[in-house]
């Protein structure tokens, strides 16, 4: 399993639980930001996880084609600059039939979308490039390489 851009390791406690249920699970993460990666390594140690964290970004995944049964992305596609290229990398890394599991904030419907549009620039400048109004749900849903479950 690959955690794509793990940040400080917010998902790691869930991976710990997953490994307790499935001891064959092999954990990998990439995180290019050195400060976040340092905190992620600390979390791996605190949780006594057997996990490899590498410094490459999604642009150049350091893994062979068809390497993973599962790729996880949590609050990543709001920020990375090229969503299509990142999805290409996800499909490159996944084995046929593999699962892409994601947790992303998305573009709202109705009046809330207008609020997201209105504050997006200030939000983006103050939240490390995060786009509040990216229609990530539609992008994923419309990508016919994936079957949405
Ligand atoms: C909000 S953090 C999410 C981290 C983690 N997945 C979580 O759930 O807490 C966004 C992630 O996107 C990465 N990121 C931000 N801007 C990027 C960029 N321009 N290119 C590549 N990665 C970027 C950061 O390094 C970070 O890991």
PDB file of N, CA and C in Angstrom, residues 55-145:
ATOM      1  N   UNK A  55      11.423  10.278  -0.144  1.00  0.00           N
ATOM      2  CA  UNK A  55      11.345  11.735  -0.304  1.00  0.00           C
ATOM      3  C   UNK A  55      10.867  12.173  -1.686  1.00  0.00           C
ATOM      4  N   UNK A  56      10.668  11.243  -2.593  1.00  0.00           N
ATOM      5  CA  UNK A  56      10.216  11.628  -3.922  1.00  0.00           C
ATOM      6  C   UNK A  56       8.780  12.158  -3.875  1.00  0.00           C
ATOM      7  N   UNK A  57       8.398  12.929  -4.858  1.00  0.00           N
ATOM      8  CA  UNK A  57       7.023  13.411  -4.963  1.00  0.00           C
ATOM      9  C   UNK A  57       6.235  12.552  -5.937  1.00  0.00           C
ATOM     10  N   UNK A  58       4.956  12.897  -6.080  1.00  0.00           N
ATOM     11  CA  UNK A  58       4.092  12.109  -6.965  1.00  0.00           C
ATOM     12  C   UNK A  58       4.574  12.186  -8.417  1.00  0.00           C
ATOM     13  N   UNK A  59       5.343  13.257  -8.755  1.00  0.00           N
ATOM     14  CA  UNK A  59       5.770  13.448 -10.149  1.00  0.00           C
ATOM     15  C   UNK A  59       6.709  12.354 -10.622  1.00  0.00           C
ATOM     16  N   UNK A  60       7.420  11.730  -9.684  1.00  0.00           N
ATOM     17  CA  UNK A  60       8.403  10.713 -10.084  1.00  0.00           C
ATOM     18  C   UNK A  60       8.362   9.582  -9.071  1.00  0.00           C
ATOM     19  N   UNK A  61       7.304   8.804  -9.109  1.00  0.00           N
ATOM     20  CA  UNK A  61       7.162   7.729  -8.124  1.00  0.00           C
ATOM     21  C   UNK A  61       8.318   6.739  -8.267  1.00  0.00           C
ATOM     22  N   UNK A  62       8.979   6.448  -7.155  1.00  0.00           N
ATOM     23  CA  UNK A  62      10.163   5.586  -7.204  1.00  0.00           C
ATOM     24  C   UNK A  62       9.805   4.101  -7.141  1.00  0.00           C
ATOM     25  N   UNK A  63       8.767   3.706  -7.872  1.00  0.00           N
ATOM     26  CA  UNK A  63       8.298   2.322  -7.817  1.00  0.00           C
ATOM     27  C   UNK A  63       8.047   1.823  -9.236  1.00  0.00           C
ATOM     28  N   UNK A  64       8.111   0.527  -9.383  1.00  0.00           N
ATOM     29  CA  UNK A  64       7.851  -0.076 -10.693  1.00  0.00           C
ATOM     30  C   UNK A  64       6.357  -0.016 -11.007  1.00  0.00           C
ATOM     31  N   UNK A  65       6.064  -0.115 -12.277  1.00  0.00           N
ATOM     32  CA  UNK A  65       4.692  -0.231 -12.774  1.00  0.00           C
ATOM     33  C   UNK A  65       3.992  -1.382 -12.031  1.00  0.00           C
ATOM     34  N   UNK A  66       2.703  -1.224 -11.717  1.00  0.00           N
ATOM     35  CA  UNK A  66       1.906  -2.281 -11.082  1.00  0.00           C
ATOM     36  C   UNK A  66       2.498  -2.745  -9.739  1.00  0.00           C
ATOM     37  N   UNK A  67       2.881  -1.801  -8.908  1.00  0.00           N
ATOM     38  CA  UNK A  67       3.529  -2.173  -7.640  1.00  0.00           C
ATOM     39  C   UNK A  67       2.553  -2.379  -6.494  1.00  0.00           C
ATOM     40  N   UNK A  68       1.399  -1.693  -6.523  1.00  0.00           N
ATOM     41  CA  UNK A  68       0.571  -1.633  -5.312  1.00  0.00           C
ATOM     42  C   UNK A  68      -0.847  -2.147  -5.533  1.00  0.00           C
ATOM     43  N   UNK A  69      -1.383  -2.797  -4.497  1.00  0.00           N
ATOM     44  CA  UNK A  69      -2.806  -3.170  -4.490  1.00  0.00           C
ATOM     45  C   UNK A  69      -3.665  -1.963  -4.121  1.00  0.00           C
ATOM     46  N   UNK A  70      -3.086  -1.077  -3.309  1.00  0.00           N
ATOM     47  CA  UNK A  70      -3.846   0.084  -2.807  1.00  0.00           C
ATOM     48  C   UNK A  70      -2.954   1.326  -2.862  1.00  0.00           C
ATOM     49  N   UNK A  71      -3.509   2.407  -3.399  1.00  0.00           N
ATOM     50  CA  UNK A  71      -2.883   3.730  -3.256  1.00  0.00           C
ATOM     51  C   UNK A  71      -3.876   4.611  -2.501  1.00  0.00           C
ATOM     52  N   UNK A  72      -3.370   5.276  -1.462  1.00  0.00           N
ATOM     53  CA  UNK A  72      -4.201   6.165  -0.644  1.00  0.00           C
ATOM     54  C   UNK A  72      -3.768   7.615  -0.885  1.00  0.00           C
ATOM     55  N   UNK A  73      -4.739   8.501  -1.051  1.00  0.00           N
ATOM     56  CA  UNK A  73      -4.440   9.944  -1.102  1.00  0.00           C
ATOM     57  C   UNK A  73      -5.397  10.653  -0.169  1.00  0.00           C
ATOM     58  N   UNK A  74      -4.852  11.406   0.764  1.00  0.00           N
ATOM     59  CA  UNK A  74      -5.682  12.124   1.730  1.00  0.00           C
ATOM     60  C   UNK A  74      -5.323  13.601   1.671  1.00  0.00           C
ATOM     61  N   UNK A  75      -6.265  14.412   1.231  1.00  0.00           N
ATOM     62  CA  UNK A  75      -6.084  15.868   1.154  1.00  0.00           C
ATOM     63  C   UNK A  75      -4.854  16.228   0.336  1.00  0.00           C
ATOM     64  N   UNK A  76      -4.735  15.593  -0.809  1.00  0.00           N
ATOM     65  CA  UNK A  76      -3.589  15.783  -1.700  1.00  0.00           C
ATOM     66  C   UNK A  76      -4.016  16.459  -3.006  1.00  0.00           C
ATOM     67  N   UNK A  77      -5.127  16.009  -3.566  1.00  0.00           N
ATOM     68  CA  UNK A  77      -5.499  16.487  -4.907  1.00  0.00           C
ATOM     69  C   UNK A  77      -6.037  17.918  -4.905  1.00  0.00           C
ATOM     70  N   UNK A  78      -6.266  18.488  -3.721  1.00  0.00           N
ATOM     71  CA  UNK A  78      -6.618  19.908  -3.634  1.00  0.00           C
ATOM     72  C   UNK A  78      -5.395  20.793  -3.848  1.00  0.00           C
ATOM     73  N   UNK A  79      -4.225  20.233  -3.668  1.00  0.00           N
ATOM     74  CA  UNK A  79      -3.015  21.058  -3.616  1.00  0.00           C
ATOM     75  C   UNK A  79      -2.065  20.828  -4.784  1.00  0.00           C
ATOM     76  N   UNK A  80      -1.892  19.600  -5.181  1.00  0.00           N
ATOM     77  CA  UNK A  80      -0.883  19.345  -6.204  1.00  0.00           C
ATOM     78  C   UNK A  80      -1.253  20.055  -7.508  1.00  0.00           C
ATOM     79  N   UNK A  81      -0.234  20.524  -8.230  1.00  0.00           N
ATOM     80  CA  UNK A  81      -0.525  21.388  -9.373  1.00  0.00           C
ATOM     81  C   UNK A  81      -1.178  20.683 -10.563  1.00  0.00           C
ATOM     82  N   UNK A  82      -0.850  19.428 -10.803  1.00  0.00           N
ATOM     83  CA  UNK A  82      -1.335  18.793 -12.037  1.00  0.00           C
ATOM     84  C   UNK A  82      -2.098  17.512 -11.686  1.00  0.00           C
ATOM     85  N   UNK A  83      -3.417  17.653 -11.562  1.00  0.00           N
ATOM     86  CA  UNK A  83      -4.260  16.545 -11.118  1.00  0.00           C
ATOM     87  C   UNK A  83      -4.215  15.379 -12.109  1.00  0.00           C
ATOM     88  N   UNK A  84      -4.289  15.692 -13.402  1.00  0.00           N
ATOM     89  CA  UNK A  84      -4.309  14.623 -14.408  1.00  0.00           C
ATOM     90  C   UNK A  84      -3.009  13.820 -14.373  1.00  0.00           C
ATOM     91  N   UNK A  85      -1.895  14.526 -14.270  1.00  0.00           N
ATOM     92  CA  UNK A  85      -0.600  13.835 -14.235  1.00  0.00           C
ATOM     93  C   UNK A  85      -0.490  12.967 -12.975  1.00  0.00           C
ATOM     94  N   UNK A  86      -1.024  13.473 -11.865  1.00  0.00           N
ATOM     95  CA  UNK A  86      -0.968  12.686 -10.625  1.00  0.00           C
ATOM     96  C   UNK A  86      -1.834  11.430 -10.741  1.00  0.00           C
ATOM     97  N   UNK A  87      -2.996  11.561 -11.394  1.00  0.00           N
ATOM     98  CA  UNK A  87      -3.839  10.366 -11.596  1.00  0.00           C
ATOM     99  C   UNK A  87      -3.139   9.362 -12.509  1.00  0.00           C
ATOM    100  N   UNK A  88      -2.389   9.865 -13.488  1.00  0.00           N
ATOM    101  CA  UNK A  88      -1.597   8.963 -14.340  1.00  0.00           C
ATOM    102  C   UNK A  88      -0.599   8.178 -13.488  1.00  0.00           C
ATOM    103  N   UNK A  89       0.019   8.874 -12.522  1.00  0.00           N
ATOM    104  CA  UNK A  89       0.992   8.202 -11.658  1.00  0.00           C
ATOM    105  C   UNK A  89       0.303   7.152 -10.777  1.00  0.00           C
ATOM    106  N   UNK A  90      -0.895   7.491 -10.297  1.00  0.00           N
ATOM    107  CA  UNK A  90      -1.651   6.531  -9.468  1.00  0.00           C
ATOM    108  C   UNK A  90      -1.934   5.270 -10.290  1.00  0.00           C
ATOM    109  N   UNK A  91      -2.395   5.445 -11.510  1.00  0.00           N
ATOM    110  CA  UNK A  91      -2.731   4.263 -12.324  1.00  0.00           C
ATOM    111  C   UNK A  91      -1.466   3.497 -12.718  1.00  0.00           C
ATOM    112  N   UNK A  92      -0.369   4.223 -12.879  1.00  0.00           N
ATOM    113  CA  UNK A  92       0.917   3.568 -13.161  1.00  0.00           C
ATOM    114  C   UNK A  92       1.313   2.650 -12.003  1.00  0.00           C
ATOM    115  N   UNK A  93       1.144   3.163 -10.789  1.00  0.00           N
ATOM    116  CA  UNK A  93       1.624   2.432  -9.609  1.00  0.00           C
ATOM    117  C   UNK A  93       0.693   1.300  -9.201  1.00  0.00           C
ATOM    118  N   UNK A  94      -0.608   1.430  -9.526  1.00  0.00           N
ATOM    119  CA  UNK A  94      -1.575   0.404  -9.104  1.00  0.00           C
ATOM    120  C   UNK A  94      -1.500  -0.846  -9.984  1.00  0.00           C
ATOM    121  N   UNK A  95      -1.641  -1.972  -9.319  1.00  0.00           N
ATOM    122  CA  UNK A  95      -1.817  -3.220 -10.079  1.00  0.00           C
ATOM    123  C   UNK A  95      -3.185  -3.201 -10.753  1.00  0.00           C
ATOM    124  N   UNK A  96      -3.363  -3.945 -11.837  1.00  0.00           N
ATOM    125  CA  UNK A  96      -4.708  -4.037 -12.428  1.00  0.00           C
ATOM    126  C   UNK A  96      -5.700  -4.508 -11.354  1.00  0.00           C
ATOM    127  N   UNK A  97      -6.825  -3.835 -11.261  1.00  0.00           N
ATOM    128  CA  UNK A  97      -7.816  -4.192 -10.237  1.00  0.00           C
ATOM    129  C   UNK A  97      -7.522  -3.604  -8.874  1.00  0.00           C
ATOM    130  N   UNK A  98      -6.438  -2.844  -8.769  1.00  0.00           N
ATOM    131  CA  UNK A  98      -6.086  -2.241  -7.482  1.00  0.00           C
ATOM    132  C   UNK A  98      -7.042  -1.122  -7.102  1.00  0.00           C
ATOM    133  N   UNK A  99      -6.919  -0.673  -5.861  1.00  0.00           N
ATOM    134  CA  UNK A  99      -7.856   0.329  -5.336  1.00  0.00           C
ATOM    135  C   UNK A  99      -7.149   1.652  -5.075  1.00  0.00           C
ATOM    136  N   UNK A 100      -7.773   2.706  -5.552  1.00  0.00           N
ATOM    137  CA  UNK A 100      -7.347   4.063  -5.231  1.00  0.00           C
ATOM    138  C   UNK A 100      -8.330   4.588  -4.191  1.00  0.00           C
ATOM    139  N   UNK A 101      -7.863   4.785  -2.971  1.00  0.00           N
ATOM    140  CA  UNK A 101      -8.740   5.241  -1.883  1.00  0.00           C
ATOM    141  C   UNK A 101      -8.379   6.681  -1.552  1.00  0.00           C
ATOM    142  N   UNK A 102      -9.380   7.534  -1.478  1.00  0.00           N
ATOM    143  CA  UNK A 102      -9.076   8.944  -1.291  1.00  0.00           C
ATOM    144  C   UNK A 102     -10.016   9.602  -0.282  1.00  0.00           C
ATOM    145  N   UNK A 103      -9.481  10.643   0.329  1.00  0.00           N
ATOM    146  CA  UNK A 103     -10.246  11.503   1.217  1.00  0.00           C
ATOM    147  C   UNK A 103      -9.908  12.920   0.786  1.00  0.00           C
ATOM    148  N   UNK A 104     -10.843  13.599   0.152  1.00  0.00           N
ATOM    149  CA  UNK A 104     -10.570  14.930  -0.401  1.00  0.00           C
ATOM    150  C   UNK A 104     -11.742  15.859  -0.121  1.00  0.00           C
ATOM    151  N   UNK A 105     -11.446  17.118   0.120  1.00  0.00           N
ATOM    152  CA  UNK A 105     -12.554  18.080   0.143  1.00  0.00           C
ATOM    153  C   UNK A 105     -12.841  18.477  -1.304  1.00  0.00           C
ATOM    154  N   UNK A 106     -14.093  18.804  -1.574  1.00  0.00           N
ATOM    155  CA  UNK A 106     -14.524  18.954  -2.969  1.00  0.00           C
ATOM    156  C   UNK A 106     -15.323  20.241  -3.156  1.00  0.00           C
ATOM    157  N   UNK A 107     -15.570  20.523  -4.409  1.00  0.00           N
ATOM    158  CA  UNK A 107     -16.369  21.704  -4.780  1.00  0.00           C
ATOM    159  C   UNK A 107     -17.823  21.448  -4.368  1.00  0.00           C
ATOM    160  N   UNK A 108     -18.401  22.438  -3.706  1.00  0.00           N
ATOM    161  CA  UNK A 108     -19.765  22.265  -3.196  1.00  0.00           C
ATOM    162  C   UNK A 108     -20.801  22.510  -4.287  1.00  0.00           C
ATOM    163  N   UNK A 109     -22.041  22.267  -3.946  1.00  0.00           N
ATOM    164  CA  UNK A 109     -23.178  22.641  -4.807  1.00  0.00           C
ATOM    165  C   UNK A 109     -23.769  23.947  -4.270  1.00  0.00           C
ATOM    166  N   UNK A 110     -24.446  24.687  -5.157  1.00  0.00           N
ATOM    167  CA  UNK A 110     -25.255  25.826  -4.725  1.00  0.00           C
ATOM    168  C   UNK A 110     -24.447  26.978  -4.169  1.00  0.00           C
ATOM    169  N   UNK A 111     -25.027  27.661  -3.170  1.00  0.00           N
ATOM    170  CA  UNK A 111     -24.424  28.909  -2.673  1.00  0.00           C
ATOM    171  C   UNK A 111     -23.036  28.694  -2.066  1.00  0.00           C
ATOM    172  N   UNK A 112     -22.825  27.521  -1.508  1.00  0.00           N
ATOM    173  CA  UNK A 112     -21.523  27.277  -0.877  1.00  0.00           C
ATOM    174  C   UNK A 112     -20.390  27.301  -1.911  1.00  0.00           C
ATOM    175  N   UNK A 113     -20.702  26.902  -3.134  1.00  0.00           N
ATOM    176  CA  UNK A 113     -19.695  26.961  -4.207  1.00  0.00           C
ATOM    177  C   UNK A 113     -19.270  28.403  -4.457  1.00  0.00           C
ATOM    178  N   UNK A 114     -20.218  29.340  -4.377  1.00  0.00           N
ATOM    179  CA  UNK A 114     -19.885  30.757  -4.579  1.00  0.00           C
ATOM    180  C   UNK A 114     -18.962  31.248  -3.464  1.00  0.00           C
ATOM    181  N   UNK A 115     -19.220  30.787  -2.250  1.00  0.00           N
ATOM    182  CA  UNK A 115     -18.340  31.157  -1.136  1.00  0.00           C
ATOM    183  C   UNK A 115     -16.943  30.597  -1.390  1.00  0.00           C
ATOM    184  N   UNK A 116     -16.869  29.337  -1.826  1.00  0.00           N
ATOM    185  CA  UNK A 116     -15.560  28.732  -2.112  1.00  0.00           C
ATOM    186  C   UNK A 116     -14.826  29.524  -3.197  1.00  0.00           C
ATOM    187  N   UNK A 117     -15.560  29.920  -4.259  1.00  0.00           N
ATOM    188  CA  UNK A 117     -14.945  30.706  -5.330  1.00  0.00           C
ATOM    189  C   UNK A 117     -14.421  32.044  -4.796  1.00  0.00           C
ATOM    190  N   UNK A 118     -15.237  32.667  -3.950  1.00  0.00           N
ATOM    191  CA  UNK A 118     -14.912  34.012  -3.473  1.00  0.00           C
ATOM    192  C   UNK A 118     -13.660  34.019  -2.592  1.00  0.00           C
ATOM    193  N   UNK A 119     -13.492  33.002  -1.775  1.00  0.00           N
ATOM    194  CA  UNK A 119     -12.356  33.028  -0.835  1.00  0.00           C
ATOM    195  C   UNK A 119     -11.172  32.187  -1.324  1.00  0.00           C
ATOM    196  N   UNK A 120     -11.309  31.608  -2.519  1.00  0.00           N
ATOM    197  CA  UNK A 120     -10.288  30.655  -2.959  1.00  0.00           C
ATOM    198  C   UNK A 120      -8.882  31.256  -3.022  1.00  0.00           C
ATOM    199  N   UNK A 121      -8.763  32.476  -3.570  1.00  0.00           N
ATOM    200  CA  UNK A 121      -7.429  33.047  -3.743  1.00  0.00           C
ATOM    201  C   UNK A 121      -6.741  33.257  -2.392  1.00  0.00           C
ATOM    202  N   UNK A 122      -7.483  33.848  -1.452  1.00  0.00           N
ATOM    203  CA  UNK A 122      -6.891  34.088  -0.121  1.00  0.00           C
ATOM    204  C   UNK A 122      -6.561  32.756   0.541  1.00  0.00           C
ATOM    205  N   UNK A 123      -7.493  31.794   0.393  1.00  0.00           N
ATOM    206  CA  UNK A 123      -7.279  30.464   0.977  1.00  0.00           C
ATOM    207  C   UNK A 123      -6.010  29.825   0.401  1.00  0.00           C
ATOM    208  N   UNK A 124      -5.880  29.910  -0.932  1.00  0.00           N
ATOM    209  CA  UNK A 124      -4.759  29.260  -1.610  1.00  0.00           C
ATOM    210  C   UNK A 124      -3.426  29.848  -1.143  1.00  0.00           C
ATOM    211  N   UNK A 125      -3.427  31.197  -0.984  1.00  0.00           N
ATOM    212  CA  UNK A 125      -2.191  31.860  -0.572  1.00  0.00           C
ATOM    213  C   UNK A 125      -1.834  31.536   0.876  1.00  0.00           C
ATOM    214  N   UNK A 126      -2.852  31.292   1.690  1.00  0.00           N
ATOM    215  CA  UNK A 126      -2.574  31.070   3.115  1.00  0.00           C
ATOM    216  C   UNK A 126      -2.541  29.585   3.487  1.00  0.00           C
ATOM    217  N   UNK A 127      -2.916  28.709   2.551  1.00  0.00           N
ATOM    218  CA  UNK A 127      -2.992  27.277   2.889  1.00  0.00           C
ATOM    219  C   UNK A 127      -2.134  26.442   1.929  1.00  0.00           C
ATOM    220  N   UNK A 128      -0.928  26.940   1.685  1.00  0.00           N
ATOM    221  CA  UNK A 128       0.089  26.162   0.946  1.00  0.00           C
ATOM    222  C   UNK A 128      -0.386  25.695  -0.428  1.00  0.00           C
ATOM    223  N   UNK A 129      -1.177  26.543  -1.098  1.00  0.00           N
ATOM    224  CA  UNK A 129      -1.572  26.217  -2.474  1.00  0.00           C
ATOM    225  C   UNK A 129      -2.824  25.367  -2.594  1.00  0.00           C
ATOM    226  N   UNK A 130      -3.511  25.140  -1.474  1.00  0.00           N
ATOM    227  CA  UNK A 130      -4.736  24.330  -1.502  1.00  0.00           C
ATOM    228  C   UNK A 130      -5.855  25.082  -2.232  1.00  0.00           C
ATOM    229  N   UNK A 131      -6.499  24.409  -3.197  1.00  0.00           N
ATOM    230  CA  UNK A 131      -7.630  24.993  -3.922  1.00  0.00           C
ATOM    231  C   UNK A 131      -8.932  24.553  -3.251  1.00  0.00           C
ATOM    232  N   UNK A 132      -9.696  25.517  -2.769  1.00  0.00           N
ATOM    233  CA  UNK A 132     -10.961  25.183  -2.114  1.00  0.00           C
ATOM    234  C   UNK A 132     -12.015  24.714  -3.113  1.00  0.00           C
ATOM    235  N   UNK A 133     -11.897  25.187  -4.355  1.00  0.00           N
ATOM    236  CA  UNK A 133     -12.989  24.974  -5.320  1.00  0.00           C
ATOM    237  C   UNK A 133     -12.611  24.026  -6.454  1.00  0.00           C
ATOM    238  N   UNK A 134     -11.676  23.138  -6.210  1.00  0.00           N
ATOM    239  CA  UNK A 134     -11.380  22.135  -7.236  1.00  0.00           C
ATOM    240  C   UNK A 134     -12.492  21.092  -7.267  1.00  0.00           C
ATOM    241  N   UNK A 135     -12.912  20.728  -8.464  1.00  0.00           N
ATOM    242  CA  UNK A 135     -13.998  19.745  -8.567  1.00  0.00           C
ATOM    243  C   UNK A 135     -13.400  18.340  -8.637  1.00  0.00           C
ATOM    244  N   UNK A 136     -12.711  17.986  -7.567  1.00  0.00           N
ATOM    245  CA  UNK A 136     -11.984  16.711  -7.529  1.00  0.00           C
ATOM    246  C   UNK A 136     -12.933  15.522  -7.662  1.00  0.00           C
ATOM    247  N   UNK A 137     -14.110  15.638  -7.063  1.00  0.00           N
ATOM    248  CA  UNK A 137     -15.069  14.520  -7.146  1.00  0.00           C
ATOM    249  C   UNK A 137     -15.431  14.248  -8.605  1.00  0.00           C
ATOM    250  N   UNK A 138     -15.686  15.313  -9.367  1.00  0.00           N
ATOM    251  CA  UNK A 138     -16.052  15.130 -10.777  1.00  0.00           C
ATOM    252  C   UNK A 138     -14.871  14.573 -11.572  1.00  0.00           C
ATOM    253  N   UNK A 139     -13.673  15.060 -11.261  1.00  0.00           N
ATOM    254  CA  UNK A 139     -12.487  14.569 -11.974  1.00  0.00           C
ATOM    255  C   UNK A 139     -12.326  13.070 -11.777  1.00  0.00           C
ATOM    256  N   UNK A 140     -12.474  12.624 -10.554  1.00  0.00           N
ATOM    257  CA  UNK A 140     -12.317  11.190 -10.273  1.00  0.00           C
ATOM    258  C   UNK A 140     -13.463  10.394 -10.919  1.00  0.00           C
ATOM    259  N   UNK A 141     -14.673  10.934 -10.757  1.00  0.00           N
ATOM    260  CA  UNK A 141     -15.846  10.210 -11.272  1.00  0.00           C
ATOM    261  C   UNK A 141     -15.779  10.068 -12.792  1.00  0.00           C
ATOM    262  N   UNK A 142     -15.237  11.084 -13.468  1.00  0.00           N
ATOM    263  CA  UNK A 142     -15.216  11.082 -14.933  1.00  0.00           C
ATOM    264  C   UNK A 142     -14.009  10.362 -15.529  1.00  0.00           C
ATOM    265  N   UNK A 143     -13.131   9.874 -14.667  1.00  0.00           N
ATOM    266  CA  UNK A 143     -11.944   9.186 -15.183  1.00  0.00           C
ATOM    267  C   UNK A 143     -12.306   7.715 -15.386  1.00  0.00           C
ATOM    268  N   UNK A 144     -12.409   7.299 -16.654  1.00  0.00           N
ATOM    269  CA  UNK A 144     -12.941   5.947 -16.897  1.00  0.00           C
ATOM    270  C   UNK A 144     -11.922   4.833 -16.651  1.00  0.00           C
ATOM    271  N   UNK A 145     -10.740   5.197 -16.150  1.00  0.00           N
ATOM    272  CA  UNK A 145      -9.812   4.137 -15.706  1.00  0.00           C
ATOM    273  C   UNK A 145     -10.231   3.585 -14.349  1.00  0.00           C
TER     274      UNK A 145
END
